[in-house]
Amino acid sequence: MEKYYQPEIETASREQIKQWQDERLVKQVKHVWDNVPYYRKKMEEKGVTPDDIKSRDDLYKLPFLSKDDLRKAYPYGLLATPLQNCVRIQSTSGTTGKRVVAFYTQEDIDLWETCCARAIVAAGGSNEDVCQVSYGYGLFTGGPGLNGGSHKVGCLTIPTSSGNTERQIMFIRDLNATILCCTPSYAAYIAETMKEMGLTPDQIPLKAGIFGAEAWSEEMRQDIQNTLGIKAYDIYGLTELSGPGVSFECSAQTGMHINEDHFIAEIIDPETGEVLPDGEQGELVFTSITKKAFPLLRYRTRDICVLTHEKCACGRTHVKMSKPRGRSDDMLIIRGVNVFPSQIETVLLNQGYPANYQIIVDRVNHTDTLDVQVEMTPEMFTDNMGEISKRQKDLVDGLRSMLGLTAKVTLVAPKSIVRSEGKAVRVIDKRKI
Ligand code: DLL
């Protein structure tokens, strides 16, 4: 039987959800207008006042916020409550530019942790469980968010943070951890290490994993599930909106329910900004309707995905988003062709390779080059050159039919690609360096 952390909210009628969104949006717009001169100016430039926003149907009238706005307004420009009311900041890793600093009141932290608690319960967690949180703790939101959610559910929480893989495995085994929270790439690394230690899935107490913070393919999910003998659930979020738990997967494992009592989601055409209907792929835009300290309206995430209101078997009524294919700024344009690293990952895993790869893009004689370095499994490893070139050719063919582009593939020895304990760095784009 499906369990919910807050059944009355998670399975509320669509009318009820709309009513919450209408009321909360109207209040939030007023709160921002009164307290955030930066956004008020944007509204004035667009000729919109709080009186124009009577329900969520008017959302499209509001101006967008982008990462660029966050940089311009750094650090206090989007703060909507006095600093005395704030109790914490978290910050992004800054991989795509200057760090973003987000502020939280105690209530903001509470609602964030509640969202994470919903995710843990959806993954089968209860106060009987031991939840090991192997996301990084600190400025990154992964550790603190899932830690708080785990407390709320009443799990025994093991705050290992990331790194020190052998110690991770020791705790999982000695303290019978049943739920593991970390990035999918770190989960794959932990799984690989356990396999090398000769552990089989039935010797590992884990039953579920809550993995997110980076794009990962269905194939990678299968791999992790098989090696650890668990069900692997996706979780999504971003610092700007709170952190993990903006959306999470349920037992159906077919997309992530967005916590719509706190966040309104839209999909827009990234070129024109036009709102797209359900089922069309585009850029995800969020409006946070309950947060007080750092309430972003129509924030462009740059994540590309699809929304669906189709009925979910789990009984939750909140809209589902597909796995993001990665950020629009992760998308590589190679010889004019759009390429997402996750497409490359799908080809590799389908041909039996592990998710240990690196994508190197360069420009030689004015032409883009795509070099994919792929690690062989120990079973595949051979010095038979004929065998290696056949394997490489199969990968080149697979990539060509997935991407419509010829890549160079280099097979490398097991363990030669650096493992990730947090978000994996898969792409080196030398054109930008
Ligand atoms: O990664 C928050 C988080 C922590 C989510 C732990 C899930 C688990 P940021 O560091 O601000 O926050 O990065 C946010 O990561 O815009 C997406 O591009 C990407 N991302 C997050 N979750 C997923 C996911 C955290 N499940 C950015 N699938 C987002 C794909 C994801 N991409």
mmCIF file of C-alpha atoms in Angstrom, residues 209-347:
data_model
loop_
_atom_site.group_PDB
_atom_site.id
_atom_site.type_symbol
_atom_site.label_atom_id
_atom_site.label_comp_id
_atom_site.label_asym_id
_atom_site.label_seq_id
_atom_site.Cartn_x
_atom_site.Cartn_y
_atom_site.Cartn_z
ATOM 1 C CA GLY A 209 17.886 4.898 -2.761
ATOM 2 C CA ILE A 210 16.943 8.550 -3.214
ATOM 3 C CA PHE A 211 19.211 9.832 -5.930
ATOM 4 C CA GLY A 212 19.295 13.203 -7.631
ATOM 5 C CA ALA A 213 21.143 16.500 -8.098
ATOM 6 C CA GLU A 214 22.320 15.505 -11.579
ATOM 7 C CA ALA A 215 20.909 14.045 -14.765
ATOM 8 C CA TRP A 216 20.901 10.242 -14.909
ATOM 9 C CA SER A 217 19.433 7.839 -17.407
ATOM 10 C CA GLU A 218 16.907 5.018 -16.988
ATOM 11 C CA GLU A 219 19.715 2.627 -17.908
ATOM 12 C CA MET A 220 21.794 3.904 -15.024
ATOM 13 C CA ARG A 221 18.816 3.395 -12.722
ATOM 14 C CA GLN A 222 18.558 -0.253 -13.804
ATOM 15 C CA ASP A 223 22.255 -0.741 -13.227
ATOM 16 C CA ILE A 224 22.191 0.696 -9.698
ATOM 17 C CA GLN A 225 19.005 -1.182 -8.824
ATOM 18 C CA ASN A 226 20.504 -4.489 -9.927
ATOM 19 C CA THR A 227 23.871 -4.079 -8.253
ATOM 20 C CA LEU A 228 22.507 -2.897 -4.908
ATOM 21 C CA GLY A 229 19.259 -4.869 -4.988
ATOM 22 C CA ILE A 230 17.200 -1.750 -4.273
ATOM 23 C CA LYS A 231 14.543 0.463 -5.809
ATOM 24 C CA ALA A 232 16.174 3.704 -6.969
ATOM 25 C CA TYR A 233 14.020 6.832 -6.761
ATOM 26 C CA ASP A 234 14.751 10.126 -8.445
ATOM 27 C CA ILE A 235 14.599 13.419 -6.564
ATOM 28 C CA TYR A 236 14.906 16.892 -8.023
ATOM 29 C CA GLY A 237 15.425 20.373 -6.741
ATOM 30 C CA LEU A 238 17.607 23.429 -6.871
ATOM 31 C CA THR A 239 19.158 25.762 -4.343
ATOM 32 C CA GLU A 240 17.306 28.776 -5.684
ATOM 33 C CA LEU A 241 13.972 27.175 -4.717
ATOM 34 C CA SER A 242 15.093 25.489 -1.451
ATOM 35 C CA GLY A 243 17.052 22.395 -2.480
ATOM 36 C CA PRO A 244 16.122 18.731 -2.985
ATOM 37 C CA GLY A 245 12.435 17.875 -2.750
ATOM 38 C CA VAL A 246 10.924 20.347 -5.195
ATOM 39 C CA SER A 247 9.776 17.101 -6.811
ATOM 40 C CA PHE A 248 10.246 13.406 -6.098
ATOM 41 C CA GLU A 249 9.428 10.007 -7.475
ATOM 42 C CA CYS A 250 6.790 7.626 -6.144
ATOM 43 C CA SER A 251 6.468 3.849 -6.483
ATOM 44 C CA ALA A 252 5.413 4.238 -10.139
ATOM 45 C CA GLN A 253 8.922 5.532 -10.999
ATOM 46 C CA THR A 254 7.581 7.375 -14.021
ATOM 47 C CA GLY A 255 8.447 10.958 -13.274
ATOM 48 C CA MET A 256 8.574 13.185 -10.217
ATOM 49 C CA HIS A 257 5.580 14.749 -8.456
ATOM 50 C CA ILE A 258 6.105 18.469 -7.991
ATOM 51 C CA ASN A 259 5.086 19.750 -4.568
ATOM 52 C CA GLU A 260 2.455 22.027 -6.022
ATOM 53 C CA ASP A 261 1.271 23.400 -2.716
ATOM 54 C CA HIS A 262 4.642 25.163 -2.569
ATOM 55 C CA PHE A 263 5.766 25.544 -6.181
ATOM 56 C CA ILE A 264 3.871 26.363 -9.373
ATOM 57 C CA ALA A 265 5.515 24.823 -12.428
ATOM 58 C CA GLU A 266 5.301 25.994 -16.020
ATOM 59 C CA ILE A 267 6.995 24.781 -19.186
ATOM 60 C CA ILE A 268 8.035 27.481 -21.608
ATOM 61 C CA ASP A 269 9.607 27.678 -25.010
ATOM 62 C CA PRO A 270 13.163 28.736 -24.095
ATOM 63 C CA GLU A 271 13.425 30.889 -27.221
ATOM 64 C CA THR A 272 10.157 32.824 -27.054
ATOM 65 C CA GLY A 273 9.203 32.526 -23.365
ATOM 66 C CA GLU A 274 5.738 31.327 -24.415
ATOM 67 C CA VAL A 275 3.989 28.889 -22.043
ATOM 68 C CA LEU A 276 3.651 25.421 -23.595
ATOM 69 C CA PRO A 277 0.829 22.932 -23.037
ATOM 70 C CA ASP A 278 1.112 19.701 -21.034
ATOM 71 C CA GLY A 279 3.186 17.064 -22.743
ATOM 72 C CA GLU A 280 5.420 19.448 -24.679
ATOM 73 C CA GLN A 281 9.101 19.593 -23.924
ATOM 74 C CA GLY A 282 10.548 22.898 -22.824
ATOM 75 C CA GLU A 283 12.237 24.822 -20.040
ATOM 76 C CA LEU A 284 10.927 24.381 -16.534
ATOM 77 C CA VAL A 285 9.938 27.593 -14.736
ATOM 78 C CA PHE A 286 9.024 27.708 -11.047
ATOM 79 C CA THR A 287 7.223 30.156 -8.812
ATOM 80 C CA SER A 288 7.621 29.585 -5.109
ATOM 81 C CA ILE A 289 4.361 30.506 -3.383
ATOM 82 C CA THR A 290 5.094 29.797 0.277
ATOM 83 C CA LYS A 291 8.713 30.700 0.924
ATOM 84 C CA LYS A 292 9.247 33.952 2.743
ATOM 85 C CA ALA A 293 12.940 34.891 2.691
ATOM 86 C CA PHE A 294 13.866 34.126 -0.915
ATOM 87 C CA PRO A 295 10.649 33.837 -2.906
ATOM 88 C CA LEU A 296 11.430 33.584 -6.601
ATOM 89 C CA LEU A 297 8.643 34.298 -9.083
ATOM 90 C CA ARG A 298 8.814 32.659 -12.523
ATOM 91 C CA TYR A 299 12.385 31.475 -12.096
ATOM 92 C CA ARG A 300 13.846 29.950 -15.262
ATOM 93 C CA THR A 301 15.648 26.778 -14.247
ATOM 94 C CA ARG A 302 17.168 26.035 -17.676
ATOM 95 C CA ASP A 303 16.208 22.394 -17.062
ATOM 96 C CA ILE A 304 14.530 20.820 -20.054
ATOM 97 C CA CYS A 305 11.629 18.455 -19.380
ATOM 98 C CA VAL A 306 7.953 17.641 -19.886
ATOM 99 C CA LEU A 307 5.019 18.001 -17.460
ATOM 100 C CA THR A 308 2.080 15.620 -17.245
ATOM 101 C CA HIS A 309 -1.194 15.746 -15.323
ATOM 102 C CA GLU A 310 -2.012 12.136 -16.184
ATOM 103 C CA LYS A 311 -3.401 10.162 -13.270
ATOM 104 C CA CYS A 312 -0.643 8.417 -11.326
ATOM 105 C CA ALA A 313 -1.022 4.878 -9.974
ATOM 106 C CA CYS A 314 0.361 5.985 -6.594
ATOM 107 C CA GLY A 315 -2.700 8.145 -5.877
ATOM 108 C CA ARG A 316 -0.797 11.428 -5.708
ATOM 109 C CA THR A 317 -2.496 14.195 -7.632
ATOM 110 C CA HIS A 318 0.370 16.641 -8.011
ATOM 111 C CA VAL A 319 1.713 17.196 -11.527
ATOM 112 C CA LYS A 320 4.659 15.065 -12.619
ATOM 113 C CA MET A 321 7.800 16.203 -14.416
ATOM 114 C CA SER A 322 9.906 13.896 -16.535
ATOM 115 C CA LYS A 323 13.552 13.339 -15.706
ATOM 116 C CA PRO A 324 15.316 16.494 -16.882
ATOM 117 C CA ARG A 325 17.641 15.683 -19.740
ATOM 118 C CA GLY A 326 20.114 18.059 -18.158
ATOM 119 C CA ARG A 327 20.287 21.810 -18.122
ATOM 120 C CA SER A 328 19.894 23.663 -21.365
ATOM 121 C CA ASP A 329 23.387 24.943 -20.660
ATOM 122 C CA ASP A 330 24.662 21.344 -20.390
ATOM 123 C CA MET A 331 23.452 20.863 -23.909
ATOM 124 C CA LEU A 332 26.338 20.735 -26.292
ATOM 125 C CA ILE A 333 26.035 22.040 -29.795
ATOM 126 C CA ILE A 334 28.415 19.990 -31.875
ATOM 127 C CA ARG A 335 28.632 20.778 -35.552
ATOM 128 C CA GLY A 336 25.187 22.311 -35.223
ATOM 129 C CA VAL A 337 23.646 19.227 -33.617
ATOM 130 C CA ASN A 338 22.144 19.427 -30.105
ATOM 131 C CA VAL A 339 23.636 16.767 -27.858
ATOM 132 C CA PHE A 340 22.744 15.997 -24.250
ATOM 133 C CA PRO A 341 25.315 14.005 -22.237
ATOM 134 C CA SER A 342 22.433 11.806 -21.029
ATOM 135 C CA GLN A 343 21.857 10.594 -24.632
ATOM 136 C CA ILE A 344 25.465 9.458 -24.793
ATOM 137 C CA GLU A 345 25.073 7.725 -21.431
ATOM 138 C CA THR A 346 22.058 5.805 -22.733
ATOM 139 C CA VAL A 347 24.046 4.402 -25.662
#
